[in-house]
Every structure is written in structure tokens, then in C-alpha cells.
Amino acid sequence: MAELAVDKHVKYILAVEKNKDSFESVVMDHLRMNGAYWGLTALDLLGKLDSVNVDEVISWILKCQHESGGFSGNIGHDPHILYTLSAVQVLALFNKLDVLDIDKLDITGLQNEDGSFSGDMWGEVDTRFSYIAICCLSILCCLDKINVEKAVSYILSCKNLDGGFGCTPGGESHAGQIFCCVGALALTGSLHYVDKDLLGWWLCERQVKSGGLNGRPEKLPDVCYSWWVLSSLIMIDRVHWIDKEKLVKFILDCQDVENGGISDRPDDAVDVYHTYFGVAGLSLLNYPGLKAIDPAYALPVDVVNRIFFSG
Ligand code: GRG
């Protein structure tokens, strides 16, 4: 079996960040905050976060914060909760959460009467936003700023008969939304509401012949589901139901071993998103030499421990 091309992947991630005119940098310009979280967390899991200029990153992140408190994907763009979580996660990676004015972050104001969360002032509702709100506030140790009971009850209203979860009540089960709902339930101590055997069955049915995982029935496998499916299986204690060795091989087969980076499927073009989720998936599979990642916070375990156990 191929090995993880650590040095090549580090070089690839650093090059995407440096080369602002490349195709990938241009198409990702409006969601650079997410890109920063993917790239920097991957570097940390690979043990190379020290290759980055911390002050430059922090000063750029702060320039992306708006008067409303929310963060945008890049300077000059509109704020959205999707970017606020990435900003908080990157600050956590660098142990710089203290630069945040927590009272200014208006996450409470995004909670609706039924317990759901909107992503921004325009009001779209999605269980992704419930997870993000809960994850941000949990990292910042202020979950009491929202109505957790109502948030949990909204998430449970998105549970389907197949054991999975969708974006809104009645929405089709999808592995990405399942990660969000299971993650939010884990972070609020509410996993007892999940039928673990039923959901575990649905999740392990996502593994296809090649060893890769898809996001819902009849779809193609994609490296990113190594994160969405695997982290959910770990949180509900059913990860032993998939063939881990075949999944490791699938992820390693998606590497560009010459130029670095990981793609969605073997022989496709690489990008930072799949590189991160490939590395994160391997970390969940205890691949040698990688730092461990927390399945609910989607941050390295040592970062999570620093937040909660060393003040
Ligand atoms: C901190 C890890 C982390 C996440 C933050 C934004 C978010 C919270 C979660 C997103 C969860 C999600 C919905 C992931 C799925 C992404 C994806 C590959 C969508 C593609 O959907 P389709 O329908 O693809 O295009 P399929 O694979 O179903 O054909």
C-alpha cells in the first residue's frame, strides 16, 4: 500500500496559500476563511503548523470581522456563521482565542423561536448552522448564551426514519448533515436521543467496493466522507462496523504523490478541502505519525485539551 506523502502535502498546502493567482486560490477567494481552517488544521495534524506566520494570519482574521460581530470568508465580503466557526477554530489552533471579543459575536441573535439557527441576517436555516453555533459557543465556553434545549429539540425534529438527519425537518438524510446533528448532540451531552444501531447501520452502508465512503445511497465515494461518516461513527461508538484498512487504502489512492494534495477520488484534481478531509480521516483511523483529531470539535485533540484543561 502507498504511504502518506507528508512532505509533499505540506508543500502543496503552503504553495496554495502563497500563490494567490493560482486557479484554486482565485475560486476560493470568497471562502478563504474556510480554506485557512482546512489548510492550517491539516498542517497541524501533519505536525507542521510552525511553518506559518501566526501574526499575519491573526491580523487577517481580525480584518474579516464585521461590526455585527460575524466573520466573512475574506476581507470585503459579507459575514456568515460558516466563516465565524472557521475563524474561531483557527484562533484556537494558534492558542489566540483571547483576541476575540466574545460579547460582540452575535450567535445568540441567530437562534430562531423553534430552536433552529439562521446562517446570517438573510435567515436561511440549516442543521449545519445549529452545529456551528453550538461548536463555536462550546469552544468559547459560553453555551449558556443560547437555548440549548430548544436547539436540541430542533435537531431531533430533523431525524428521519432511517436513523439519519437532514438539513431541515423532512430533509433527506445526508452524511454531512448527520455529522452536524450528531456533533451538536455530542457537544450538548444529548447523544442518548440517537438510535445508535440504526444510524450506525445507515452510516456503514456508505462504504462501497473501493473502500471509499459515499454521502448517501447510490452516490459516488468521496474522500471528504471519510470525515463526515467516520467522525459520526466514532461519536456513536460504531466505527468498528466499517473496513478501516480498505478506507485507508482508498484515501491513500487519492493522493497526488508527485505534487502533493488529495482529491475526491483516485486520479482527480487535488484541492485543499479534500486534502484536509483526507488527512483528518486518516487521523481518525489512527494512521501512524498524525496527530489525533477530535471527532466533534474537528480540531486536534491537544488543541481541545488546551481549551478545556489548561485555561
Ligand atoms: C468544522 C468540519 C467542520 C464543519 C463545519 C459546514 C459544516 C460545519 C458542515 C458541512 C456538512 C456537509 C453538508 C457536508 C457535505 C459536503 C458535500 C460534499 C456536499 C455535496 O453534496 P452533493 O449532493 O454530493 O453534491 P453527493 O456526494 O451527495 O453526490
mmCIF file of C-alpha atoms and ligand atoms in Angstrom:
data_model
loop_
_atom_site.group_PDB
_atom_site.id
_atom_site.type_symbol
_atom_site.label_atom_id
_atom_site.label_comp_id
_atom_site.label_asym_id
_atom_site.label_seq_id
_atom_site.Cartn_x
_atom_site.Cartn_y
_atom_site.Cartn_z
ATOM 1 C CA MET A 1 0.000 0.000 0.000
ATOM 2 C CA ALA A 2 1.201 3.569 -0.732
ATOM 3 C CA GLU A 3 2.271 5.722 2.227
ATOM 4 C CA LEU A 4 1.037 9.169 3.186
ATOM 5 C CA ALA A 5 3.247 11.672 1.316
ATOM 6 C CA VAL A 6 3.531 14.024 4.313
ATOM 7 C CA ASP A 7 6.227 16.401 2.977
ATOM 8 C CA LYS A 8 4.529 16.706 -0.422
ATOM 9 C CA HIS A 9 1.180 17.570 1.193
ATOM 10 C CA VAL A 10 2.775 20.197 3.446
ATOM 11 C CA LYS A 11 4.473 21.764 0.417
ATOM 12 C CA TYR A 12 1.211 21.707 -1.557
ATOM 13 C CA ILE A 13 -0.830 23.426 1.223
ATOM 14 C CA LEU A 14 1.818 26.131 1.733
ATOM 15 C CA ALA A 15 2.006 26.725 -2.036
ATOM 16 C CA VAL A 16 -1.792 27.220 -2.394
ATOM 17 C CA GLU A 17 -1.621 29.847 0.350
ATOM 18 C CA LYS A 18 1.356 31.650 -1.238
ATOM 19 C CA ASN A 19 0.257 31.561 -4.859
ATOM 20 C CA LYS A 20 -2.731 33.938 -4.774
ATOM 21 C CA ASP A 21 -3.059 33.903 -8.590
ATOM 22 C CA SER A 22 -3.490 30.146 -8.926
ATOM 23 C CA PHE A 23 -6.849 28.793 -10.102
ATOM 24 C CA GLU A 24 -7.549 27.262 -6.705
ATOM 25 C CA SER A 25 -6.791 30.485 -4.790
ATOM 26 C CA VAL A 26 -8.947 32.579 -7.130
ATOM 27 C CA VAL A 27 -12.011 30.301 -6.964
ATOM 28 C CA MET A 28 -11.630 30.050 -3.184
ATOM 29 C CA ASP A 29 -11.163 33.802 -2.651
ATOM 30 C CA HIS A 30 -14.643 34.344 -1.136
ATOM 31 C CA LEU A 31 -14.286 31.391 1.264
ATOM 32 C CA ARG A 32 -10.672 31.865 2.209
ATOM 33 C CA MET A 33 -11.582 31.627 5.931
ATOM 34 C CA ASN A 34 -12.766 28.038 5.398
ATOM 35 C CA GLY A 35 -9.636 27.388 3.314
ATOM 36 C CA ALA A 36 -7.490 28.716 6.156
ATOM 37 C CA TYR A 37 -9.174 26.310 8.597
ATOM 38 C CA TRP A 38 -8.780 23.332 6.228
ATOM 39 C CA GLY A 39 -5.149 24.095 5.328
ATOM 40 C CA LEU A 40 -3.939 25.060 8.799
ATOM 41 C CA THR A 41 -5.667 22.174 10.588
ATOM 42 C CA ALA A 42 -4.185 19.764 8.039
ATOM 43 C CA LEU A 43 -0.727 21.286 8.652
ATOM 44 C CA ASP A 44 -1.200 20.877 12.404
ATOM 45 C CA LEU A 45 -2.258 17.211 12.047
ATOM 46 C CA LEU A 46 0.836 16.694 9.880
ATOM 47 C CA GLY A 47 2.982 18.318 12.608
ATOM 48 C CA LYS A 48 3.943 21.395 10.538
ATOM 49 C CA LEU A 49 1.843 24.292 11.874
ATOM 50 C CA ASP A 50 5.066 26.102 12.755
ATOM 51 C CA SER A 51 5.734 26.740 9.035
ATOM 52 C CA VAL A 52 3.132 29.543 9.183
ATOM 53 C CA ASN A 53 3.446 33.217 10.170
ATOM 54 C CA VAL A 54 0.969 33.379 13.075
ATOM 55 C CA ASP A 55 0.767 37.197 13.352
ATOM 56 C CA GLU A 56 -0.060 37.540 9.668
ATOM 57 C CA VAL A 57 -2.892 35.016 9.936
ATOM 58 C CA ILE A 58 -4.376 36.546 13.103
ATOM 59 C CA SER A 59 -4.263 40.088 11.738
ATOM 60 C CA TRP A 60 -6.027 38.942 8.518
ATOM 61 C CA ILE A 61 -8.706 37.066 10.536
ATOM 62 C CA LEU A 62 -9.457 40.167 12.602
ATOM 63 C CA LYS A 63 -9.842 42.215 9.413
ATOM 64 C CA CYS A 64 -12.606 39.778 8.383
ATOM 65 C CA GLN A 65 -14.733 40.551 11.459
ATOM 66 C CA HIS A 66 -17.741 42.811 10.873
ATOM 67 C CA GLU A 67 -19.493 45.352 13.070
ATOM 68 C CA SER A 68 -22.245 42.750 13.656
ATOM 69 C CA GLY A 69 -19.584 40.501 15.193
ATOM 70 C CA GLY A 70 -19.707 37.829 12.484
ATOM 71 C CA PHE A 71 -16.772 36.918 10.222
ATOM 72 C CA SER A 72 -16.673 36.861 6.437
ATOM 73 C CA GLY A 73 -14.858 34.476 4.119
ATOM 74 C CA ASN A 74 -12.367 37.208 3.210
ATOM 75 C CA ILE A 75 -11.867 40.950 3.608
ATOM 76 C CA GLY A 76 -14.693 42.910 1.967
ATOM 77 C CA HIS A 77 -17.213 40.026 1.854
ATOM 78 C CA ASP A 78 -20.439 39.550 3.847
ATOM 79 C CA PRO A 79 -20.357 37.791 7.207
ATOM 80 C CA HIS A 80 -21.817 34.295 7.633
ATOM 81 C CA ILE A 81 -21.749 31.839 10.533
ATOM 82 C CA LEU A 82 -19.936 29.352 8.231
ATOM 83 C CA TYR A 83 -16.867 31.601 8.400
ATOM 84 C CA THR A 84 -17.268 32.513 12.071
ATOM 85 C CA LEU A 85 -16.639 28.895 13.089
ATOM 86 C CA SER A 86 -13.550 28.666 10.860
ATOM 87 C CA ALA A 87 -12.207 31.916 12.374
ATOM 88 C CA VAL A 88 -12.771 30.620 15.922
ATOM 89 C CA GLN A 89 -11.188 27.255 15.065
ATOM 90 C CA VAL A 90 -8.074 28.871 13.553
ATOM 91 C CA LEU A 91 -7.698 31.149 16.587
ATOM 92 C CA ALA A 92 -7.989 28.031 18.776
ATOM 93 C CA LEU A 93 -5.267 26.273 16.728
ATOM 94 C CA PHE A 94 -2.883 29.143 17.480
ATOM 95 C CA ASN A 95 -3.994 29.476 21.131
ATOM 96 C CA LYS A 96 -5.211 33.011 20.355
ATOM 97 C CA LEU A 97 -8.873 32.827 21.410
ATOM 98 C CA ASP A 98 -8.193 35.738 23.772
ATOM 99 C CA VAL A 99 -8.102 38.215 20.847
ATOM 100 C CA LEU A 100 -11.876 37.642 20.418
ATOM 101 C CA ASP A 101 -14.465 39.957 21.931
ATOM 102 C CA ILE A 102 -16.945 37.195 22.807
ATOM 103 C CA ASP A 103 -19.802 39.609 23.597
ATOM 104 C CA LYS A 104 -19.507 41.057 20.102
ATOM 105 C CA LEU A 105 -20.028 37.634 18.409
ATOM 106 C CA ASP A 106 -23.772 37.699 17.806
ATOM 107 C CA ILE A 107 -24.529 33.975 17.681
ATOM 108 C CA THR A 108 -27.434 34.196 20.143
ATOM 109 C CA GLY A 109 -29.253 36.541 17.762
ATOM 110 C CA LEU A 110 -29.172 33.897 15.016
ATOM 111 C CA GLN A 111 -31.291 31.431 17.054
ATOM 112 C CA ASN A 112 -34.927 31.259 15.950
ATOM 113 C CA GLU A 113 -38.035 30.701 18.086
ATOM 114 C CA ASP A 114 -38.164 26.961 17.157
ATOM 115 C CA GLY A 115 -34.540 26.462 18.317
ATOM 116 C CA SER A 116 -33.043 26.369 14.786
ATOM 117 C CA PHE A 117 -30.256 28.707 13.638
ATOM 118 C CA SER A 118 -30.021 31.029 10.651
ATOM 119 C CA GLY A 119 -26.641 31.401 8.959
ATOM 120 C CA ASP A 120 -26.800 35.187 8.655
ATOM 121 C CA MET A 121 -29.193 38.140 8.537
ATOM 122 C CA TRP A 122 -30.942 36.684 5.444
ATOM 123 C CA GLY A 123 -32.378 33.855 7.501
ATOM 124 C CA GLU A 124 -31.595 30.547 5.717
ATOM 125 C CA VAL A 125 -31.987 27.711 8.250
ATOM 126 C CA ASP A 126 -29.897 24.515 8.177
ATOM 127 C CA THR A 127 -28.687 21.996 10.766
ATOM 128 C CA ARG A 128 -25.147 22.955 9.656
ATOM 129 C CA PHE A 129 -25.760 26.293 11.368
ATOM 130 C CA SER A 130 -27.033 24.598 14.561
ATOM 131 C CA TYR A 131 -23.765 22.627 14.777
ATOM 132 C CA ILE A 132 -21.674 25.697 14.045
ATOM 133 C CA ALA A 133 -23.408 27.840 16.679
ATOM 134 C CA ILE A 134 -23.068 25.087 19.291
ATOM 135 C CA CYS A 135 -19.450 24.295 18.381
ATOM 136 C CA CYS A 136 -18.378 27.986 18.477
ATOM 137 C CA LEU A 137 -20.078 28.639 21.799
ATOM 138 C CA SER A 138 -18.744 25.416 23.288
ATOM 139 C CA ILE A 139 -15.164 26.313 22.257
ATOM 140 C CA LEU A 140 -15.706 29.732 23.841
ATOM 141 C CA CYS A 141 -17.236 28.117 26.967
ATOM 142 C CA CYS A 142 -20.498 30.061 26.705
ATOM 143 C CA LEU A 143 -23.180 27.604 25.551
ATOM 144 C CA ASP A 144 -25.449 29.224 28.127
ATOM 145 C CA LYS A 145 -25.898 32.162 25.724
ATOM 146 C CA ILE A 146 -28.411 30.117 23.668
ATOM 147 C CA ASN A 147 -31.440 27.982 24.453
ATOM 148 C CA VAL A 148 -29.726 24.569 24.282
ATOM 149 C CA GLU A 149 -32.919 22.610 24.999
ATOM 150 C CA LYS A 150 -34.697 24.173 22.033
ATOM 151 C CA ALA A 151 -31.594 23.776 19.821
ATOM 152 C CA VAL A 152 -31.524 20.038 20.627
ATOM 153 C CA SER A 153 -35.245 19.639 20.087
ATOM 154 C CA TYR A 154 -34.946 21.297 16.624
ATOM 155 C CA ILE A 155 -32.105 18.942 15.655
ATOM 156 C CA LEU A 156 -34.178 15.947 16.777
ATOM 157 C CA SER A 157 -37.048 17.195 14.586
ATOM 158 C CA CYS A 158 -34.663 16.686 11.600
ATOM 159 C CA LYS A 159 -34.177 12.974 12.429
ATOM 160 C CA ASN A 160 -35.513 10.553 9.802
ATOM 161 C CA LEU A 161 -36.984 7.048 9.991
ATOM 162 C CA ASP A 162 -33.728 5.620 8.536
ATOM 163 C CA GLY A 163 -31.871 6.925 11.612
ATOM 164 C CA GLY A 164 -30.129 9.759 9.716
ATOM 165 C CA PHE A 165 -30.629 13.536 9.754
ATOM 166 C CA GLY A 166 -31.269 16.182 7.100
ATOM 167 C CA CYS A 167 -30.868 19.982 6.812
ATOM 168 C CA THR A 168 -34.430 20.768 7.953
ATOM 169 C CA PRO A 169 -37.390 18.634 9.146
ATOM 170 C CA GLY A 170 -38.223 16.074 6.417
ATOM 171 C CA GLY A 171 -34.926 16.708 4.557
ATOM 172 C CA GLU A 172 -33.137 13.658 3.087
ATOM 173 C CA SER A 173 -30.518 12.003 5.294
ATOM 174 C CA HIS A 174 -27.020 13.030 4.213
ATOM 175 C CA ALA A 175 -23.699 12.158 5.869
ATOM 176 C CA GLY A 176 -22.650 15.832 6.091
ATOM 177 C CA GLN A 177 -25.830 16.801 7.935
ATOM 178 C CA ILE A 178 -25.511 13.685 10.106
ATOM 179 C CA PHE A 179 -22.060 14.853 11.229
ATOM 180 C CA CYS A 180 -23.578 18.244 12.118
ATOM 181 C CA CYS A 181 -26.510 16.794 14.063
ATOM 182 C CA VAL A 182 -24.539 14.072 15.835
ATOM 183 C CA GLY A 183 -21.734 16.563 16.577
ATOM 184 C CA ALA A 184 -24.186 19.091 18.033
ATOM 185 C CA LEU A 185 -25.855 16.357 20.114
ATOM 186 C CA ALA A 186 -22.432 15.158 21.318
ATOM 187 C CA LEU A 187 -21.357 18.673 22.321
ATOM 188 C CA THR A 188 -24.579 19.213 24.287
ATOM 189 C CA GLY A 189 -24.486 15.801 26.016
ATOM 190 C CA SER A 190 -27.580 14.636 24.104
ATOM 191 C CA LEU A 191 -26.362 11.532 22.226
ATOM 192 C CA HIS A 192 -28.813 9.366 24.186
ATOM 193 C CA TYR A 193 -31.515 10.601 21.773
ATOM 194 C CA VAL A 194 -29.798 8.777 18.869
ATOM 195 C CA ASP A 195 -30.715 5.203 17.865
ATOM 196 C CA LYS A 196 -27.038 4.219 17.532
ATOM 197 C CA ASP A 197 -27.598 0.828 15.896
ATOM 198 C CA LEU A 198 -29.991 2.202 13.274
ATOM 199 C CA LEU A 199 -27.784 5.226 12.457
ATOM 200 C CA GLY A 200 -24.629 3.081 12.621
ATOM 201 C CA TRP A 201 -26.171 0.711 10.064
ATOM 202 C CA TRP A 202 -27.031 3.599 7.697
ATOM 203 C CA LEU A 203 -23.535 5.078 8.067
ATOM 204 C CA CYS A 204 -21.596 1.857 7.498
ATOM 205 C CA GLU A 205 -23.736 1.134 4.422
ATOM 206 C CA ARG A 206 -21.903 4.167 2.957
ATOM 207 C CA GLN A 207 -18.769 2.077 2.324
ATOM 208 C CA VAL A 208 -18.552 0.983 -1.331
ATOM 209 C CA LYS A 209 -16.448 -1.703 -3.034
ATOM 210 C CA SER A 210 -13.378 0.519 -3.491
ATOM 211 C CA GLY A 211 -13.305 1.033 0.286
ATOM 212 C CA GLY A 212 -14.323 4.715 -0.027
ATOM 213 C CA LEU A 213 -17.437 6.178 1.565
ATOM 214 C CA ASN A 214 -20.334 7.995 -0.106
ATOM 215 C CA GLY A 215 -22.643 10.598 1.461
ATOM 216 C CA ARG A 216 -25.966 8.874 0.690
ATOM 217 C CA PRO A 217 -27.229 5.771 -1.161
ATOM 218 C CA GLU A 218 -26.308 5.304 -4.840
ATOM 219 C CA LYS A 219 -23.766 8.157 -4.852
ATOM 220 C CA LEU A 220 -20.063 8.052 -5.690
ATOM 221 C CA PRO A 221 -17.492 7.744 -2.911
ATOM 222 C CA ASP A 222 -15.609 10.907 -1.982
ATOM 223 C CA VAL A 223 -12.641 11.351 0.361
ATOM 224 C CA CYS A 224 -14.477 14.061 2.331
ATOM 225 C CA TYR A 225 -16.973 11.467 3.613
ATOM 226 C CA SER A 226 -14.053 9.765 5.322
ATOM 227 C CA TRP A 227 -14.542 12.660 7.745
ATOM 228 C CA TRP A 228 -18.330 13.161 7.796
ATOM 229 C CA VAL A 229 -19.135 9.420 8.115
ATOM 230 C CA LEU A 230 -16.198 8.275 10.229
ATOM 231 C CA SER A 231 -16.437 11.061 12.826
ATOM 232 C CA SER A 232 -20.168 10.295 13.214
ATOM 233 C CA LEU A 233 -19.495 6.562 13.596
ATOM 234 C CA ILE A 234 -16.869 7.314 16.253
ATOM 235 C CA MET A 235 -19.222 9.606 18.175
ATOM 236 C CA ILE A 236 -21.879 6.858 18.300
ATOM 237 C CA ASP A 237 -19.333 4.111 19.019
ATOM 238 C CA ARG A 238 -19.884 2.078 15.839
ATOM 239 C CA VAL A 239 -16.641 2.709 13.905
ATOM 240 C CA HIS A 240 -15.708 -0.996 14.107
ATOM 241 C CA TRP A 241 -18.570 -1.669 11.658
ATOM 242 C CA ILE A 242 -16.575 -0.476 8.630
ATOM 243 C CA ASP A 243 -13.481 -1.929 6.949
ATOM 244 C CA LYS A 244 -10.838 0.551 8.129
ATOM 245 C CA GLU A 245 -7.974 -0.903 6.106
ATOM 246 C CA LYS A 246 -9.893 -0.555 2.818
ATOM 247 C CA LEU A 247 -10.768 3.042 3.668
ATOM 248 C CA VAL A 248 -7.113 3.886 4.425
ATOM 249 C CA LYS A 249 -6.162 2.450 1.047
ATOM 250 C CA PHE A 250 -8.893 4.468 -0.746
ATOM 251 C CA ILE A 251 -7.682 7.738 0.837
ATOM 252 C CA LEU A 252 -4.027 6.991 0.034
ATOM 253 C CA ASP A 253 -5.012 6.167 -3.575
ATOM 254 C CA CYS A 254 -6.436 9.712 -3.890
ATOM 255 C CA GLN A 255 -3.050 11.371 -3.247
ATOM 256 C CA ASP A 256 -1.048 13.186 -5.895
ATOM 257 C CA VAL A 257 2.236 11.584 -4.853
ATOM 258 C CA GLU A 258 4.282 13.835 -7.151
ATOM 259 C CA ASN A 259 2.934 17.310 -6.391
ATOM 260 C CA GLY A 260 1.087 16.709 -3.124
ATOM 261 C CA GLY A 261 -2.569 17.154 -2.233
ATOM 262 C CA ILE A 262 -5.515 14.734 -2.072
ATOM 263 C CA SER A 263 -8.527 14.587 -4.408
ATOM 264 C CA ASP A 264 -12.136 13.379 -4.042
ATOM 265 C CA ARG A 265 -11.456 10.122 -5.952
ATOM 266 C CA PRO A 266 -8.339 8.495 -7.435
ATOM 267 C CA ASP A 267 -6.825 10.414 -10.394
ATOM 268 C CA ASP A 268 -8.984 13.560 -9.961
ATOM 269 C CA ALA A 269 -7.538 17.032 -9.362
ATOM 270 C CA VAL A 270 -6.473 17.759 -5.775
ATOM 271 C CA ASP A 271 -7.686 20.652 -3.611
ATOM 272 C CA VAL A 272 -7.204 21.874 -0.038
ATOM 273 C CA TYR A 273 -10.696 20.760 1.074
ATOM 274 C CA HIS A 274 -10.098 17.103 0.140
ATOM 275 C CA THR A 275 -6.504 17.262 1.363
ATOM 276 C CA TYR A 276 -7.751 18.306 4.803
ATOM 277 C CA PHE A 277 -10.568 15.768 4.998
ATOM 278 C CA GLY A 278 -8.286 13.005 3.716
ATOM 279 C CA VAL A 279 -5.672 13.751 6.374
ATOM 280 C CA ALA A 280 -8.373 14.188 9.047
ATOM 281 C CA GLY A 281 -9.939 10.864 8.031
ATOM 282 C CA LEU A 282 -6.562 9.133 8.307
ATOM 283 C CA SER A 283 -6.089 10.732 11.719
ATOM 284 C CA LEU A 284 -9.452 9.274 12.858
ATOM 285 C CA LEU A 285 -8.161 5.919 11.557
ATOM 286 C CA ASN A 286 -5.042 6.289 13.770
ATOM 287 C CA TYR A 287 -2.691 6.491 10.767
ATOM 288 C CA PRO A 288 0.891 6.495 12.157
ATOM 289 C CA GLY A 289 2.633 9.849 12.589
ATOM 290 C CA LEU A 290 -0.505 12.006 12.519
ATOM 291 C CA LYS A 291 -1.842 13.993 15.469
ATOM 292 C CA ALA A 292 -5.206 12.781 16.785
ATOM 293 C CA ILE A 293 -8.312 14.820 15.886
ATOM 294 C CA ASP A 294 -11.450 15.268 17.987
ATOM 295 C CA PRO A 295 -14.497 13.987 16.055
ATOM 296 C CA ALA A 296 -16.971 16.535 17.485
ATOM 297 C CA TYR A 297 -14.883 19.742 17.527
ATOM 298 C CA ALA A 298 -12.982 18.908 14.306
ATOM 299 C CA LEU A 299 -9.805 20.223 15.959
ATOM 300 C CA PRO A 300 -6.646 18.383 17.037
ATOM 301 C CA VAL A 301 -7.183 16.694 20.411
ATOM 302 C CA ASP A 302 -4.287 18.613 22.016
ATOM 303 C CA VAL A 303 -5.942 21.909 20.993
ATOM 304 C CA VAL A 304 -9.265 20.802 22.543
ATOM 305 C CA ASN A 305 -7.477 19.699 25.717
ATOM 306 C CA ARG A 306 -5.693 23.058 25.926
ATOM 307 C CA ILE A 307 -9.032 24.905 25.669
ATOM 308 C CA PHE A 308 -10.747 22.891 28.397
ATOM 309 C CA PHE A 309 -7.986 21.726 30.696
ATOM 310 C CA SER A 310 -5.291 24.393 30.757
ATOM 311 C CA GLY A 311 -7.412 27.547 30.958
HETATM 312 C C1 GRG B 1 -15.853 22.110 11.221
HETATM 313 C C2 GRG B 1 -15.713 20.048 9.828
HETATM 314 C C3 GRG B 1 -16.438 21.271 10.184
HETATM 315 C C4 GRG B 1 -17.642 21.557 9.597
HETATM 316 C C5 GRG B 1 -18.464 22.761 9.828
HETATM 317 C C6 GRG B 1 -20.163 23.445 7.162
HETATM 318 C C7 GRG B 1 -20.251 22.297 8.106
HETATM 319 C C8 GRG B 1 -19.941 22.525 9.566
HETATM 320 C C9 GRG B 1 -20.626 21.090 7.696
HETATM 321 C C10 GRG B 1 -20.978 20.734 6.287
HETATM 322 C C11 GRG B 1 -21.572 19.366 6.270
HETATM 323 C C12 GRG B 1 -21.947 18.954 4.862
HETATM 324 C C13 GRG B 1 -23.312 19.253 4.428
HETATM 325 C C14 GRG B 1 -21.034 18.288 4.113
HETATM 326 C C15 GRG B 1 -21.289 17.732 2.789
HETATM 327 C C16 GRG B 1 -20.476 18.446 1.762
HETATM 328 C C17 GRG B 1 -20.689 17.861 0.389
HETATM 329 C C18 GRG B 1 -19.634 17.026 -0.189
HETATM 330 C C19 GRG B 1 -21.795 18.106 -0.259
HETATM 331 C C20 GRG B 1 -22.008 17.572 -1.617
HETATM 332 O O1 GRG B 1 -23.331 17.184 -1.707
HETATM 333 P P1 GRG B 1 -23.795 16.582 -3.110
HETATM 334 O O2 GRG B 1 -25.239 16.306 -3.037
HETATM 335 O O3 GRG B 1 -22.865 15.342 -3.146
HETATM 336 O O4 GRG B 1 -23.329 17.477 -4.202
HETATM 337 P P2 GRG B 1 -23.155 13.802 -3.146
HETATM 338 O O5 GRG B 1 -21.889 13.225 -2.580
HETATM 339 O O6 GRG B 1 -24.365 13.532 -2.271
HETATM 340 O O7 GRG B 1 -23.359 13.455 -4.570
#
